[in-house]
Amino acid sequence: MPSVPIKNIKGETVGEMELAEALFGVDVNQHALHMAVVQYLANQRQGTKSTKTRSEVRGGGRKPWRQKGTGRARQGTIRAPHFVGGGVVFAPKPRDFSIRLNKKQKRLALKSALSDKVNQGKLVVLESLDLPEIKTKAMVEVCEKLELGKSLFVMTGSNKNVILSARNIPNVKTAAVNTINVYDILKYDNFVVTKEAVEEMQEVYA
């Protein structure tokens, strides 16, 4: 059973916490991680781009010149793709890019991502994360004392002071336990989570 030190916002070690083997100690499945990232990125695509084909471009209803005798190639419409102002060949049309993964694969990917952070020593457990007021400087100090770089902070519920204090800091993102995803876990170097959030994650995901 993996265990990690518990730290306060001053960077001091105040205890130790054992993590659930079923969530933080599984073998990392690279394929599941890959599919989860592909799904996340594909599902972010709106798929709303649209360009007109030759049948949708305005004009070009009549034959531009007679079939024979001009010395030029025969043409049926000036809205053909090779004319300026003509339609687009194989024009992109609105489509759904979303990908579906089954629940077991999603769960395996999440467990693999969390276990990978533990293996790398990039999972930081905080005793608590409470700021008395909304202040970016206070959140920057927390990151400096914990010696964090690019970090994802995970909390239980919605901590308004922390969220608003962190939103203007580059490479820092906040999330609730029920909104975490594999892409963000892998994107940010450090996974910083409160003790309460770890307990909630072990109840929900383990």
Short mmCIF file of C-alpha atoms in Angstrom, two decimals:
data_model
loop_
_atom_site.label_atom_id
_atom_site.label_comp_id
_atom_site.label_asym_id
_atom_site.label_seq_id
_atom_site.Cartn_x
_atom_site.Cartn_y
_atom_site.Cartn_z
CA MET A 1 0.00 0.00 0.00
CA PRO A 2 1.64 3.31 -1.11
CA SER A 3 2.00 6.10 1.40
CA VAL A 4 2.84 9.79 1.02
CA PRO A 5 3.72 12.55 3.49
CA ILE A 6 1.05 15.08 4.44
CA LYS A 7 2.16 18.70 4.20
CA ASN A 8 0.70 22.01 5.31
CA ILE A 9 0.59 25.12 3.11
CA LYS A 10 3.94 26.21 4.58
CA GLY A 11 5.61 23.16 3.07
CA GLU A 12 6.16 21.42 6.42
CA THR A 13 5.55 17.68 6.80
CA VAL A 14 2.88 17.11 9.44
CA GLY A 15 2.09 13.43 8.99
CA GLU A 16 1.79 10.51 6.63
CA MET A 17 -1.15 9.05 4.72
CA GLU A 18 -1.64 5.58 3.33
CA LEU A 19 -3.27 5.54 -0.09
CA ALA A 20 -5.68 2.91 -1.41
CA GLU A 21 -3.85 0.30 -3.46
CA ALA A 22 -6.83 -0.03 -5.81
CA LEU A 23 -6.60 3.64 -6.86
CA PHE A 24 -3.01 4.76 -6.35
CA GLY A 25 -1.08 1.50 -6.66
CA VAL A 26 -2.17 -0.14 -9.91
CA ASP A 27 0.08 -1.03 -12.85
CA VAL A 28 0.16 1.89 -15.30
CA ASN A 29 -1.67 1.01 -18.51
CA GLN A 30 -0.21 3.18 -21.28
CA HIS A 31 -2.86 2.23 -23.83
CA ALA A 32 -5.70 3.24 -21.51
CA LEU A 33 -3.96 6.58 -20.84
CA HIS A 34 -3.51 7.15 -24.58
CA MET A 35 -7.17 6.43 -25.36
CA ALA A 36 -8.36 8.68 -22.53
CA VAL A 37 -6.27 11.60 -23.84
CA VAL A 38 -7.43 10.99 -27.42
CA GLN A 39 -11.05 10.94 -26.24
CA TYR A 40 -10.66 14.14 -24.22
CA LEU A 41 -9.07 16.08 -27.08
CA ALA A 42 -11.56 14.75 -29.65
CA ASN A 43 -14.50 15.69 -27.45
CA GLN A 44 -13.23 19.27 -27.16
CA ARG A 45 -13.68 19.75 -30.92
CA GLN A 46 -16.85 21.63 -31.83
CA GLY A 47 -17.07 20.22 -35.35
CA THR A 48 -18.94 23.31 -36.60
CA LYS A 49 -16.72 24.27 -39.54
CA SER A 50 -18.53 24.42 -42.87
CA THR A 51 -17.46 25.43 -46.39
CA LYS A 52 -19.65 25.57 -49.51
CA THR A 53 -19.39 23.04 -52.30
CA ARG A 54 -20.02 23.90 -55.96
CA SER A 55 -23.72 23.16 -55.51
CA GLU A 56 -24.03 25.70 -52.67
CA VAL A 57 -22.01 28.66 -54.01
CA ARG A 58 -24.11 31.55 -55.29
CA GLY A 59 -24.30 32.17 -59.06
CA GLY A 60 -23.09 30.19 -62.05
CA GLY A 61 -26.51 29.10 -63.19
CA ARG A 62 -25.82 29.46 -66.90
CA LYS A 63 -23.16 28.04 -69.14
CA PRO A 64 -20.34 30.65 -69.34
CA TRP A 65 -19.69 30.15 -73.08
CA ARG A 66 -20.85 27.88 -75.84
CA GLN A 67 -19.67 24.31 -75.99
CA LYS A 68 -17.69 24.46 -79.24
CA GLY A 69 -15.86 26.92 -81.44
CA THR A 70 -14.26 29.23 -78.87
CA GLY A 71 -10.92 27.44 -78.63
CA ARG A 72 -11.32 27.19 -74.89
CA ALA A 73 -12.12 24.16 -72.80
CA ARG A 74 -15.78 23.38 -72.33
CA GLN A 75 -17.29 24.68 -69.07
CA GLY A 76 -20.68 24.22 -67.50
CA THR A 77 -20.52 26.77 -64.68
CA ILE A 78 -18.18 29.46 -63.38
CA ARG A 79 -18.73 28.09 -59.86
CA ALA A 80 -16.70 24.93 -60.50
CA PRO A 81 -13.78 24.47 -58.03
CA HIS A 82 -11.09 25.63 -60.46
CA PHE A 83 -12.71 29.06 -60.92
CA VAL A 84 -12.09 31.98 -58.54
CA GLY A 85 -15.18 32.18 -56.35
CA GLY A 86 -16.05 28.59 -57.07
CA GLY A 87 -16.96 25.89 -54.59
CA VAL A 88 -14.52 23.86 -52.49
CA VAL A 89 -13.67 20.28 -53.41
CA PHE A 90 -14.47 17.89 -50.54
CA ALA A 91 -15.56 20.85 -48.41
CA PRO A 92 -15.50 20.32 -44.61
CA LYS A 93 -18.99 19.98 -43.15
CA PRO A 94 -20.32 19.96 -39.56
CA ARG A 95 -19.64 16.61 -37.91
CA ASP A 96 -19.41 14.99 -34.50
CA PHE A 97 -15.82 14.16 -33.50
CA SER A 98 -16.69 12.69 -30.10
CA ILE A 99 -15.31 9.31 -29.04
CA ARG A 100 -16.85 6.99 -26.47
CA LEU A 101 -14.94 4.82 -24.04
CA ASN A 102 -16.46 2.18 -21.81
CA LYS A 103 -16.56 2.79 -18.06
CA LYS A 104 -13.93 0.17 -17.21
CA GLN A 105 -11.42 1.72 -19.61
CA LYS A 106 -12.09 5.23 -18.26
CA ARG A 107 -11.65 4.03 -14.68
CA LEU A 108 -8.44 2.15 -15.56
CA ALA A 109 -7.02 5.27 -17.25
CA LEU A 110 -7.77 7.42 -14.18
CA LYS A 111 -6.21 4.87 -11.82
CA SER A 112 -3.16 4.59 -14.09
CA ALA A 113 -2.70 8.37 -14.19
CA LEU A 114 -2.93 8.69 -10.39
CA SER A 115 -0.62 5.71 -9.82
CA ASP A 116 1.89 7.22 -12.24
CA LYS A 117 1.96 10.45 -10.20
CA VAL A 118 2.63 8.44 -7.03
CA ASN A 119 5.42 6.48 -8.75
CA GLN A 120 7.07 9.71 -9.87
CA GLY A 121 6.71 11.35 -6.45
CA LYS A 122 4.57 14.09 -7.98
CA LEU A 123 1.50 13.58 -5.80
CA VAL A 124 1.36 16.11 -2.94
CA VAL A 125 -1.19 15.70 -0.14
CA LEU A 126 -2.08 18.84 1.81
CA GLU A 127 -3.50 18.83 5.32
CA SER A 128 -5.90 21.56 4.17
CA LEU A 129 -6.04 24.36 1.63
CA ASP A 130 -7.86 27.35 3.05
CA LEU A 131 -7.12 30.98 2.25
CA PRO A 132 -8.64 33.73 4.45
CA GLU A 133 -9.18 36.01 1.45
CA ILE A 134 -9.00 36.14 -2.33
CA LYS A 135 -5.38 37.03 -3.00
CA THR A 136 -3.19 35.81 -5.85
CA LYS A 137 -0.04 36.61 -3.88
CA ALA A 138 -1.10 34.21 -1.11
CA MET A 139 -1.58 31.39 -3.61
CA VAL A 140 1.80 32.13 -5.21
CA GLU A 141 3.41 31.86 -1.76
CA VAL A 142 1.77 28.45 -1.23
CA CYS A 143 3.23 27.23 -4.53
CA GLU A 144 6.68 28.59 -3.66
CA LYS A 145 6.76 27.02 -0.18
CA LEU A 146 5.68 23.67 -1.58
CA GLU A 147 8.27 24.08 -4.37
CA LEU A 148 5.68 23.47 -7.06
CA GLY A 149 5.85 24.20 -10.76
CA LYS A 150 3.05 23.34 -13.15
CA SER A 151 0.36 22.08 -10.76
CA LEU A 152 -3.21 20.87 -10.59
CA PHE A 153 -4.91 21.57 -7.23
CA VAL A 154 -7.80 19.24 -6.38
CA MET A 155 -10.23 20.00 -3.56
CA THR A 156 -13.58 18.85 -2.24
CA GLY A 157 -16.46 21.02 -3.38
CA SER A 158 -15.89 24.59 -4.50
CA ASN A 159 -13.39 26.68 -2.53
CA LYS A 160 -14.05 30.16 -3.91
CA ASN A 161 -11.04 31.85 -2.30
CA VAL A 162 -8.59 29.28 -3.69
CA ILE A 163 -10.18 29.17 -7.15
CA LEU A 164 -10.19 32.95 -7.60
CA SER A 165 -6.71 33.32 -6.10
CA ALA A 166 -5.25 30.76 -8.50
CA ARG A 167 -6.98 31.67 -11.75
CA ASN A 168 -4.43 34.33 -12.79
CA ILE A 169 -1.37 32.20 -12.03
CA PRO A 170 0.18 30.64 -15.17
CA ASN A 171 0.47 26.85 -15.12
CA VAL A 172 -1.82 26.47 -12.09
CA LYS A 173 -5.32 25.00 -12.30
CA THR A 174 -7.92 24.11 -9.68
CA ALA A 175 -10.51 21.33 -9.86
CA ALA A 176 -13.04 19.51 -7.71
CA VAL A 177 -12.88 15.76 -7.13
CA ASN A 178 -15.83 15.14 -9.46
CA THR A 179 -14.30 17.17 -12.33
CA ILE A 180 -10.79 15.71 -12.59
CA ASN A 181 -9.81 14.04 -15.86
CA VAL A 182 -6.85 12.04 -17.14
CA TYR A 183 -5.73 14.77 -19.56
CA ASP A 184 -5.28 17.38 -16.81
CA ILE A 185 -3.59 14.90 -14.46
CA LEU A 186 -0.99 14.11 -17.12
CA LYS A 187 -0.67 17.70 -18.38
CA TYR A 188 0.35 19.17 -15.02
CA ASP A 189 3.60 18.08 -13.42
CA ASN A 190 2.30 18.05 -9.84
CA PHE A 191 -1.00 16.65 -8.59
CA VAL A 192 -1.75 18.57 -5.38
CA VAL A 193 -4.73 17.26 -3.43
CA THR A 194 -6.15 17.92 0.04
CA LYS A 195 -6.45 15.09 2.56
CA GLU A 196 -10.26 15.32 2.42
CA ALA A 197 -10.18 15.13 -1.37
CA VAL A 198 -8.03 11.97 -1.27
CA GLU A 199 -10.56 10.32 1.05
CA GLU A 200 -13.43 11.34 -1.25
CA MET A 201 -11.57 10.08 -4.33
CA GLN A 202 -10.95 6.71 -2.67
CA GLU A 203 -14.66 6.41 -1.91
CA VAL A 204 -15.78 7.43 -5.40
CA TYR A 205 -13.16 5.92 -7.73
CA ALA A 206 -11.48 3.03 -5.88
#
